[in-house]
Tab-separated table of N, CA and C in Angstrom:
chain	number	residue	atom	x	y	z
A	1	UNK	N	111.702	-57.512	-106.593
A	1	UNK	CA	112.540	-57.868	-105.796
A	1	UNK	C	112.732	-59.412	-105.531
A	2	UNK	N	114.049	-59.917	-105.115
A	2	UNK	CA	113.638	-61.686	-105.168
A	2	UNK	C	114.487	-61.527	-103.490
A	3	UNK	N	113.860	-62.712	-103.124
A	3	UNK	CA	114.792	-63.238	-101.939
A	3	UNK	C	115.574	-64.135	-102.705
A	4	UNK	N	116.479	-64.282	-102.030
A	4	UNK	CA	117.669	-65.143	-102.047
A	4	UNK	C	118.007	-65.960	-101.278
A	5	UNK	N	117.902	-67.282	-100.351
A	5	UNK	CA	118.753	-67.431	-99.472
A	5	UNK	C	119.226	-68.918	-99.225
A	6	UNK	N	120.553	-70.067	-98.776
A	6	UNK	CA	120.878	-70.713	-99.003
A	6	UNK	C	121.846	-70.973	-97.393
A	7	UNK	N	121.162	-72.170	-97.538
A	7	UNK	CA	122.299	-73.082	-96.268
A	7	UNK	C	124.070	-73.157	-96.566
A	8	UNK	N	124.627	-73.985	-96.317
A	8	UNK	CA	125.849	-73.760	-96.109
A	8	UNK	C	126.377	-75.088	-97.463
A	9	UNK	N	125.532	-75.955	-97.839
A	9	UNK	CA	125.360	-76.468	-98.813
A	9	UNK	C	124.832	-75.535	-99.900
A	10	UNK	N	124.064	-75.109	-100.144
A	10	UNK	CA	123.843	-74.319	-101.313
A	10	UNK	C	124.777	-73.016	-101.161
A	11	UNK	N	125.384	-72.943	-100.600
A	11	UNK	CA	126.316	-71.430	-100.799
A	11	UNK	C	126.428	-70.998	-101.880
A	12	UNK	N	127.713	-72.591	-102.470
A	12	UNK	CA	128.234	-71.721	-103.568
A	12	UNK	C	127.611	-71.884	-104.941
A	13	UNK	N	126.096	-72.205	-105.425
A	13	UNK	CA	125.049	-72.528	-106.157
A	13	UNK	C	124.491	-70.890	-106.043
A	14	UNK	N	124.396	-70.635	-104.644
A	14	UNK	CA	123.530	-69.089	-104.128
A	14	UNK	C	124.362	-68.212	-105.020
A	15	UNK	N	125.890	-68.098	-104.596
A	15	UNK	CA	126.395	-66.944	-105.703
A	15	UNK	C	127.223	-66.966	-107.220
A	16	UNK	N	126.421	-67.987	-107.555
A	16	UNK	CA	126.344	-67.948	-109.083
A	16	UNK	C	124.892	-67.389	-109.356
A	17	UNK	N	124.064	-68.206	-109.213
A	17	UNK	CA	122.953	-67.420	-109.296
A	17	UNK	C	122.271	-66.189	-108.807
A	18	UNK	N	123.418	-65.422	-107.511
A	18	UNK	CA	123.681	-64.509	-107.366
A	18	UNK	C	123.380	-62.997	-108.389
A	19	UNK	N	124.917	-63.656	-109.250
A	19	UNK	CA	125.589	-63.338	-109.796
A	19	UNK	C	124.519	-63.410	-111.435
A	20	UNK	N	123.996	-64.665	-111.147
A	20	UNK	CA	123.082	-64.475	-113.141
A	20	UNK	C	122.021	-63.625	-112.835
A	21	UNK	N	121.662	-63.294	-111.621
A	21	UNK	CA	120.463	-62.026	-111.286
A	21	UNK	C	121.058	-60.930	-111.664
A	22	UNK	N	121.996	-60.435	-110.890
A	22	UNK	CA	123.227	-59.319	-111.243
A	22	UNK	C	123.007	-58.686	-112.941
A	23	UNK	N	123.141	-60.232	-113.644
A	23	UNK	CA	123.110	-60.302	-115.198
A	23	UNK	C	121.858	-59.822	-115.802
A	24	UNK	N	120.699	-60.084	-115.313
A	24	UNK	CA	120.170	-60.315	-115.548
A	24	UNK	C	118.888	-59.263	-115.000
A	25	UNK	N	119.524	-58.315	-114.585
A	25	UNK	CA	119.039	-56.818	-114.469
A	25	UNK	C	118.164	-57.225	-113.196
A	26	UNK	N	118.188	-57.904	-112.338
A	26	UNK	CA	117.453	-58.563	-111.400
A	26	UNK	C	117.547	-57.657	-109.770
A	27	UNK	N	117.338	-57.093	-109.373
A	27	UNK	CA	116.895	-56.924	-107.838
A	27	UNK	C	116.881	-58.360	-107.270
A	28	UNK	N	118.173	-58.089	-106.168
A	28	UNK	CA	117.833	-59.197	-104.869
A	28	UNK	C	118.399	-58.685	-103.535
A	29	UNK	N	117.572	-59.934	-102.736
A	29	UNK	CA	117.714	-59.696	-101.172
A	29	UNK	C	118.894	-60.687	-100.548
A	30	UNK	N	120.064	-60.493	-100.078
A	30	UNK	CA	120.343	-62.331	-100.075
A	30	UNK	C	120.373	-62.397	-98.405
A	31	UNK	N	119.592	-63.136	-98.120
A	31	UNK	CA	118.646	-63.455	-96.421
A	31	UNK	C	119.720	-64.218	-96.247
A	32	UNK	N	120.952	-64.790	-96.437
A	32	UNK	CA	121.937	-65.989	-95.892
A	32	UNK	C	121.524	-66.432	-96.442
A	33	UNK	N	122.763	-67.428	-95.685
A	33	UNK	CA	123.777	-67.976	-94.732
A	33	UNK	C	124.883	-67.426	-95.407
A	34	UNK	N	125.844	-67.030	-95.630
A	34	UNK	CA	126.853	-65.972	-95.780
A	34	UNK	C	128.273	-66.686	-95.828
A	35	UNK	N	128.575	-67.744	-95.736
A	35	UNK	CA	129.786	-68.677	-96.160
A	35	UNK	C	129.226	-70.126	-95.673
A	36	UNK	N	130.443	-70.907	-95.892
A	36	UNK	CA	129.956	-72.167	-96.098
A	36	UNK	C	129.790	-72.846	-94.639
A	37	UNK	N	130.255	-72.507	-93.646
A	37	UNK	CA	129.970	-73.123	-92.937
A	37	UNK	C	129.088	-73.559	-92.101
A	38	UNK	N	128.741	-75.031	-91.981
A	38	UNK	CA	127.676	-75.582	-91.308
A	38	UNK	C	126.423	-75.045	-90.442
A	39	UNK	N	125.669	-74.869	-91.217
A	39	UNK	CA	124.209	-74.339	-90.490
A	39	UNK	C	123.028	-75.092	-90.724
A	40	UNK	N	121.646	-74.578	-90.311
A	40	UNK	CA	120.291	-75.350	-90.669
A	40	UNK	C	119.888	-74.731	-91.225
A	41	UNK	N	119.952	-75.831	-92.502
A	41	UNK	CA	118.401	-74.788	-93.404
A	41	UNK	C	116.918	-74.138	-93.704
A	42	UNK	N	116.294	-74.803	-92.050
A	42	UNK	CA	115.076	-74.217	-92.431
A	42	UNK	C	115.225	-72.718	-91.573
A	43	UNK	N	116.249	-72.296	-91.231
A	43	UNK	CA	116.457	-70.466	-90.618
A	43	UNK	C	116.186	-69.741	-92.284
A	44	UNK	N	116.825	-70.286	-92.987
A	44	UNK	CA	117.024	-69.715	-94.472
A	44	UNK	C	115.833	-70.146	-94.888
A	45	UNK	N	115.267	-70.703	-95.357
A	45	UNK	CA	113.886	-71.282	-96.055
A	45	UNK	C	112.868	-69.840	-95.459
A	46	UNK	N	113.110	-70.281	-94.391
A	46	UNK	CA	111.691	-69.007	-92.791
A	46	UNK	C	112.044	-67.817	-93.788
A	47	UNK	N	113.408	-67.106	-93.733
A	47	UNK	CA	114.028	-65.696	-93.810
A	47	UNK	C	113.262	-66.092	-95.536
A	48	UNK	N	113.001	-66.431	-96.263
A	48	UNK	CA	113.058	-66.256	-97.345
A	48	UNK	C	111.574	-65.925	-97.750
A	49	UNK	N	110.854	-67.164	-97.147
A	49	UNK	CA	109.756	-67.229	-97.297
A	49	UNK	C	108.560	-66.219	-96.418
A	50	UNK	N	109.065	-65.378	-95.037
A	50	UNK	CA	108.738	-64.355	-94.994
A	50	UNK	C	108.965	-63.153	-95.471
A	51	UNK	N	110.300	-63.052	-96.302
A	51	UNK	CA	110.054	-61.963	-97.046
A	51	UNK	C	109.567	-62.011	-97.889
A	52	UNK	N	108.681	-63.182	-98.844
A	52	UNK	CA	107.994	-63.149	-99.621
A	52	UNK	C	105.968	-62.902	-99.037
A	53	UNK	N	105.889	-63.809	-98.051
A	53	UNK	CA	104.659	-63.236	-97.946
A	53	UNK	C	104.611	-62.096	-96.966
A	54	UNK	N	105.797	-61.347	-96.757
A	54	UNK	CA	104.725	-60.374	-96.146
A	54	UNK	C	104.546	-59.159	-97.676
A	55	UNK	N	105.177	-59.196	-98.103
A	55	UNK	CA	105.671	-58.399	-99.415
A	55	UNK	C	106.399	-57.733	-100.083
A	56	UNK	N	107.728	-57.758	-98.359
A	56	UNK	CA	108.755	-57.195	-99.000
A	56	UNK	C	109.915	-57.463	-100.531
A	57	UNK	N	109.797	-58.787	-100.428
A	57	UNK	CA	110.006	-59.484	-101.634
A	57	UNK	C	109.036	-59.579	-102.669
A	58	UNK	N	109.102	-59.820	-103.961
A	58	UNK	CA	108.055	-60.668	-104.874
A	58	UNK	C	108.123	-61.847	-105.006
A	59	UNK	N	109.175	-63.152	-105.333
A	59	UNK	CA	109.728	-64.141	-105.466
A	59	UNK	C	110.660	-64.326	-104.582
A	60	UNK	N	110.994	-65.780	-104.290
A	60	UNK	CA	111.524	-66.514	-103.974
A	60	UNK	C	113.043	-67.845	-104.440
A	61	UNK	N	114.064	-67.568	-104.120
A	61	UNK	CA	115.311	-68.546	-104.472
A	61	UNK	C	115.533	-68.816	-102.866
A	62	UNK	N	115.655	-70.771	-102.874
A	62	UNK	CA	116.043	-70.881	-101.800
A	62	UNK	C	116.771	-72.137	-102.733
A	63	UNK	N	118.322	-72.346	-101.611
A	63	UNK	CA	118.839	-73.770	-102.117
A	63	UNK	C	119.525	-74.058	-100.799
A	64	UNK	N	119.188	-75.469	-100.887
A	64	UNK	CA	119.799	-76.513	-99.999
A	64	UNK	C	120.799	-77.542	-101.136
A	65	UNK	N	120.961	-78.579	-100.034
A	65	UNK	CA	121.987	-80.077	-101.151
A	65	UNK	C	121.015	-80.692	-101.637
A	66	UNK	N	119.924	-80.685	-101.319
A	66	UNK	CA	118.578	-81.222	-102.467
A	66	UNK	C	117.916	-80.484	-102.207
A	67	UNK	N	117.802	-79.487	-102.041
A	67	UNK	CA	116.204	-79.026	-102.112
A	67	UNK	C	114.924	-79.025	-101.409
A	68	UNK	N	115.095	-79.732	-101.044
A	68	UNK	CA	113.750	-80.811	-100.280
A	68	UNK	C	113.472	-79.532	-99.125
A	69	UNK	N	114.390	-80.439	-98.063
A	69	UNK	CA	114.279	-79.680	-96.751
A	69	UNK	C	114.317	-77.954	-96.599
A	70	UNK	N	114.736	-77.806	-97.338
A	70	UNK	CA	114.989	-75.720	-97.275
A	70	UNK	C	113.783	-75.366	-97.727
A	71	UNK	N	113.464	-76.081	-99.274
A	71	UNK	CA	111.903	-76.392	-99.944
A	71	UNK	C	110.498	-76.084	-98.155
A	72	UNK	N	110.682	-77.309	-98.166
A	72	UNK	CA	109.604	-77.880	-96.200
A	72	UNK	C	109.698	-76.584	-95.556
A	73	UNK	N	110.462	-76.411	-95.096
A	73	UNK	CA	111.059	-74.439	-94.066
A	73	UNK	C	110.129	-73.623	-94.857
A	74	UNK	N	110.180	-73.501	-96.280
A	74	UNK	CA	109.452	-71.987	-96.779
A	74	UNK	C	108.378	-72.361	-96.961
A	75	UNK	N	107.725	-73.994	-97.152
A	75	UNK	CA	106.628	-74.173	-96.728
A	75	UNK	C	105.526	-73.860	-95.871
A	76	UNK	N	106.103	-74.272	-94.590
A	76	UNK	CA	105.529	-73.803	-93.141
A	76	UNK	C	104.831	-72.144	-92.930
A	77	UNK	N	105.134	-71.551	-94.018
A	77	UNK	CA	105.214	-69.462	-93.396
A	77	UNK	C	104.181	-69.611	-94.781
A	78	UNK	N	102.222	-69.456	-93.809
A	78	UNK	CA	101.192	-69.277	-94.750
A	78	UNK	C	101.553	-68.167	-95.872
A	79	UNK	N	101.018	-68.578	-97.317
A	79	UNK	CA	101.056	-68.111	-98.068
A	79	UNK	C	102.058	-68.669	-99.435
A	80	UNK	N	102.786	-68.996	-98.929
A	80	UNK	CA	104.073	-69.562	-99.629
A	80	UNK	C	104.007	-70.782	-100.366
A	81	UNK	N	103.980	-70.829	-101.283
A	81	UNK	CA	104.184	-71.995	-102.488
A	81	UNK	C	105.384	-71.802	-103.666
A	82	UNK	N	106.090	-72.716	-102.008
A	82	UNK	CA	107.896	-73.041	-102.924
A	82	UNK	C	108.050	-73.758	-103.669
A	83	UNK	N	108.587	-74.436	-104.613
A	83	UNK	CA	108.255	-75.701	-105.316
A	83	UNK	C	109.995	-76.121	-105.793
A	84	UNK	N	110.474	-77.403	-105.528
A	84	UNK	CA	111.572	-77.651	-105.898
A	84	UNK	C	111.538	-78.026	-107.293
A	85	UNK	N	112.540	-77.923	-108.536
A	85	UNK	CA	112.448	-77.893	-109.391
A	85	UNK	C	113.641	-78.070	-109.794
A	86	UNK	N	113.755	-78.729	-111.067
A	86	UNK	CA	115.141	-79.600	-111.109
A	86	UNK	C	115.542	-79.860	-112.753
A	87	UNK	N	114.052	-79.305	-113.022
A	87	UNK	CA	114.054	-78.872	-114.395
A	87	UNK	C	112.903	-78.045	-115.052
A	88	UNK	N	113.830	-77.854	-116.397
A	88	UNK	CA	112.437	-76.468	-117.095
A	88	UNK	C	110.838	-76.884	-116.925
A	89	UNK	N	110.495	-77.703	-117.345
A	89	UNK	CA	109.491	-78.013	-117.581
A	89	UNK	C	108.479	-78.254	-116.149
A	90	UNK	N	109.182	-78.255	-115.087
A	90	UNK	CA	109.022	-78.064	-113.892
A	90	UNK	C	108.201	-76.630	-113.237
A	91	UNK	N	109.850	-75.812	-113.309
A	91	UNK	CA	109.989	-74.377	-112.949
A	91	UNK	C	108.905	-73.431	-114.734
A	92	UNK	N	108.565	-73.935	-115.186
A	92	UNK	CA	107.259	-73.345	-116.672
A	92	UNK	C	106.006	-74.076	-115.510
A	93	UNK	N	106.078	-75.106	-115.384
A	93	UNK	CA	104.869	-75.659	-115.280
A	93	UNK	C	104.108	-74.760	-113.724
A	94	UNK	N	104.871	-75.214	-112.844
A	94	UNK	CA	104.971	-74.869	-111.547
A	94	UNK	C	104.631	-73.000	-111.650
A	95	UNK	N	105.106	-71.945	-112.321
A	95	UNK	CA	104.366	-70.785	-112.216
A	95	UNK	C	103.346	-70.784	-113.043
A	96	UNK	N	102.889	-71.137	-114.208
A	96	UNK	CA	101.578	-71.557	-114.775
A	96	UNK	C	100.177	-71.905	-114.075
A	97	UNK	N	100.642	-73.527	-113.600
A	97	UNK	CA	99.131	-74.169	-112.899
A	97	UNK	C	99.309	-73.306	-111.460
A	98	UNK	N	100.804	-73.621	-110.710
A	98	UNK	CA	100.646	-73.103	-109.425
A	98	UNK	C	100.860	-72.099	-108.769
A	99	UNK	N	101.191	-71.221	-109.420
A	99	UNK	CA	101.345	-69.480	-109.052
A	99	UNK	C	102.910	-69.701	-108.040
A	100	UNK	N	103.379	-70.403	-108.205
A	100	UNK	CA	104.359	-70.776	-106.650
A	100	UNK	C	105.258	-69.589	-106.630
A	101	UNK	N	105.319	-69.219	-105.802
A	101	UNK	CA	106.205	-67.960	-105.364
A	101	UNK	C	107.977	-67.697	-104.726
A	102	UNK	N	107.924	-69.199	-104.949
A	102	UNK	CA	109.337	-69.548	-104.277
A	102	UNK	C	109.926	-70.627	-105.340
A	103	UNK	N	111.065	-70.595	-105.492
A	103	UNK	CA	111.915	-71.135	-106.531
A	103	UNK	C	113.014	-72.519	-105.418
A	104	UNK	N	112.771	-73.168	-105.474
A	104	UNK	CA	113.404	-73.915	-104.517
A	104	UNK	C	114.939	-75.428	-105.525
A	105	UNK	N	116.162	-75.221	-105.055
A	105	UNK	CA	117.307	-75.551	-106.219
A	105	UNK	C	118.318	-76.408	-105.562
A	106	UNK	N	118.432	-77.876	-105.520
A	106	UNK	CA	119.220	-78.844	-105.000
A	106	UNK	C	120.907	-78.166	-105.323
A	107	UNK	N	121.248	-77.890	-104.996
A	107	UNK	CA	122.990	-77.634	-105.398
A	107	UNK	C	123.640	-78.828	-105.663
A	108	UNK	N	123.344	-80.337	-104.787
A	108	UNK	CA	124.211	-81.627	-104.875
A	108	UNK	C	123.213	-81.834	-105.974
A	109	UNK	N	122.811	-81.037	-106.341
A	109	UNK	CA	121.698	-81.883	-107.253
A	109	UNK	C	121.741	-81.897	-109.216
A	110	UNK	N	121.928	-80.429	-109.350
A	110	UNK	CA	121.686	-79.942	-110.415
A	110	UNK	C	123.046	-79.303	-110.940
A	111	UNK	N	123.647	-78.803	-111.968
A	111	UNK	CA	124.859	-78.182	-112.281
A	111	UNK	C	124.242	-76.761	-112.067
A	112	UNK	N	125.191	-75.782	-112.503
A	112	UNK	CA	125.291	-74.501	-112.557
A	112	UNK	C	124.413	-73.860	-113.809
A	113	UNK	N	124.374	-74.534	-115.130
A	113	UNK	CA	123.931	-73.727	-116.597
A	113	UNK	C	122.758	-74.140	-116.057
A	114	UNK	N	122.289	-75.503	-115.569
A	114	UNK	CA	121.283	-76.213	-115.370
A	114	UNK	C	120.077	-74.925	-114.771
A	115	UNK	N	120.681	-74.805	-113.856
A	115	UNK	CA	120.128	-74.081	-112.986
A	115	UNK	C	119.795	-72.701	-112.821
A	116	UNK	N	120.509	-72.561	-113.726
A	116	UNK	CA	120.606	-70.687	-113.995
A	116	UNK	C	118.988	-70.842	-115.381
A	117	UNK	N	118.836	-71.765	-115.884
A	117	UNK	CA	117.614	-72.219	-117.088
A	117	UNK	C	116.867	-71.824	-116.367
A	118	UNK	N	116.830	-73.113	-115.327
A	118	UNK	CA	115.614	-72.753	-114.384
A	118	UNK	C	115.230	-71.654	-113.719
A	119	UNK	N	116.306	-71.284	-113.636
A	119	UNK	CA	116.193	-69.669	-112.256
A	119	UNK	C	115.192	-68.844	-113.490
A	120	UNK	N	115.959	-69.013	-114.773
A	120	UNK	CA	115.012	-67.761	-115.562
A	120	UNK	C	113.557	-68.270	-116.464
A	121	UNK	N	113.617	-69.684	-116.371
A	121	UNK	CA	112.092	-70.198	-117.131
A	121	UNK	C	110.921	-69.697	-115.558
A	122	UNK	N	111.346	-70.238	-114.502
A	122	UNK	CA	110.805	-69.292	-113.375
A	122	UNK	C	110.229	-68.055	-113.256
A	123	UNK	N	111.520	-66.749	-113.578
A	123	UNK	CA	111.397	-65.649	-113.180
A	123	UNK	C	110.494	-65.258	-114.862
A	124	UNK	N	110.575	-66.124	-115.792
A	124	UNK	CA	110.372	-65.466	-116.899
A	124	UNK	C	108.739	-65.734	-117.241
A	125	UNK	N	107.701	-66.981	-116.684
A	125	UNK	CA	106.864	-67.244	-117.192
A	125	UNK	C	105.872	-66.991	-116.123
A	126	UNK	N	104.420	-66.154	-116.472
A	126	UNK	CA	103.786	-65.867	-115.138
A	126	UNK	C	103.082	-67.046	-115.316
A	127	UNK	N	102.184	-66.570	-114.269
A	127	UNK	CA	100.743	-67.496	-113.537
A	127	UNK	C	99.588	-67.059	-115.220
A	128	UNK	N	99.189	-68.249	-115.213
A	128	UNK	CA	98.016	-68.726	-115.871
A	128	UNK	C	96.791	-67.812	-115.571
A	129	UNK	N	96.654	-68.077	-114.196
A	129	UNK	CA	95.340	-67.234	-113.997
A	129	UNK	C	94.131	-67.935	-114.541
A	130	UNK	N	94.391	-69.215	-115.363
A	130	UNK	CA	93.548	-69.971	-115.149
A	130	UNK	C	92.124	-70.383	-114.047
A	131	UNK	N	91.119	-69.859	-114.166
A	131	UNK	CA	90.136	-70.859	-113.228
A	131	UNK	C	90.327	-71.281	-112.612
A	132	UNK	N	90.903	-73.175	-113.341
A	132	UNK	CA	91.374	-73.870	-112.353
A	132	UNK	C	92.275	-74.123	-111.765
A	133	UNK	N	93.226	-73.329	-111.794
A	133	UNK	CA	94.513	-73.502	-110.848
A	133	UNK	C	93.963	-71.763	-110.131
A	134	UNK	N	93.126	-71.129	-110.362
A	134	UNK	CA	92.819	-69.920	-108.868
A	134	UNK	C	92.043	-71.321	-107.880
A	135	UNK	N	91.147	-71.734	-108.320
A	135	UNK	CA	90.069	-73.282	-107.627
A	135	UNK	C	91.190	-73.860	-106.558
A	136	UNK	N	92.192	-74.627	-106.900
A	136	UNK	CA	93.247	-75.410	-107.006
A	136	UNK	C	93.963	-74.210	-105.435
A	137	UNK	N	94.710	-73.344	-106.506
A	137	UNK	CA	95.033	-72.811	-105.448
A	137	UNK	C	94.946	-72.246	-103.883
A	138	UNK	N	93.193	-71.517	-104.031
A	138	UNK	CA	92.706	-71.731	-103.105
A	138	UNK	C	92.427	-72.804	-102.397
A	139	UNK	N	92.385	-74.556	-102.417
A	139	UNK	CA	92.231	-74.980	-101.548
A	139	UNK	C	93.596	-75.161	-100.730
A	140	UNK	N	94.828	-75.151	-101.298
A	140	UNK	CA	95.632	-75.131	-100.837
A	140	UNK	C	95.770	-73.873	-99.261
A	141	UNK	N	95.334	-73.138	-99.815
A	141	UNK	CA	95.712	-72.470	-98.426
A	141	UNK	C	94.284	-72.342	-97.416
A	142	UNK	N	93.011	-73.725	-97.810
A	142	UNK	CA	92.940	-73.841	-96.450
A	142	UNK	C	93.245	-75.097	-95.610
């Protein structure tokens, strides 16, 4: 199950991504926001982060205007490794090397087609499990 959330700036792209997830056959849970009315991104970054950290969801996708603020909010949740990605190389690398469990996207930065490709890359790339990467992830936890 994938947790997904956005603020008002990311609402439109979130709708596109949810439809894309549906087409991929992925189950997801929408943690809001549910309108384009102005709201605060930390609320939704935290909700998605908590859903992933608790094990309720396997991974998360969060979206705000730039992807920066909402990723900062999600990364405040213990156990979350949220990565802002604006290209497929970064999405692949953060899964392979960082075992990122939340993808952050900037709705005002990237287009819909690229966002869908980034989501696919993030979801389809496994963690490498290499010892050096495990060691580095462990260092993030302290």
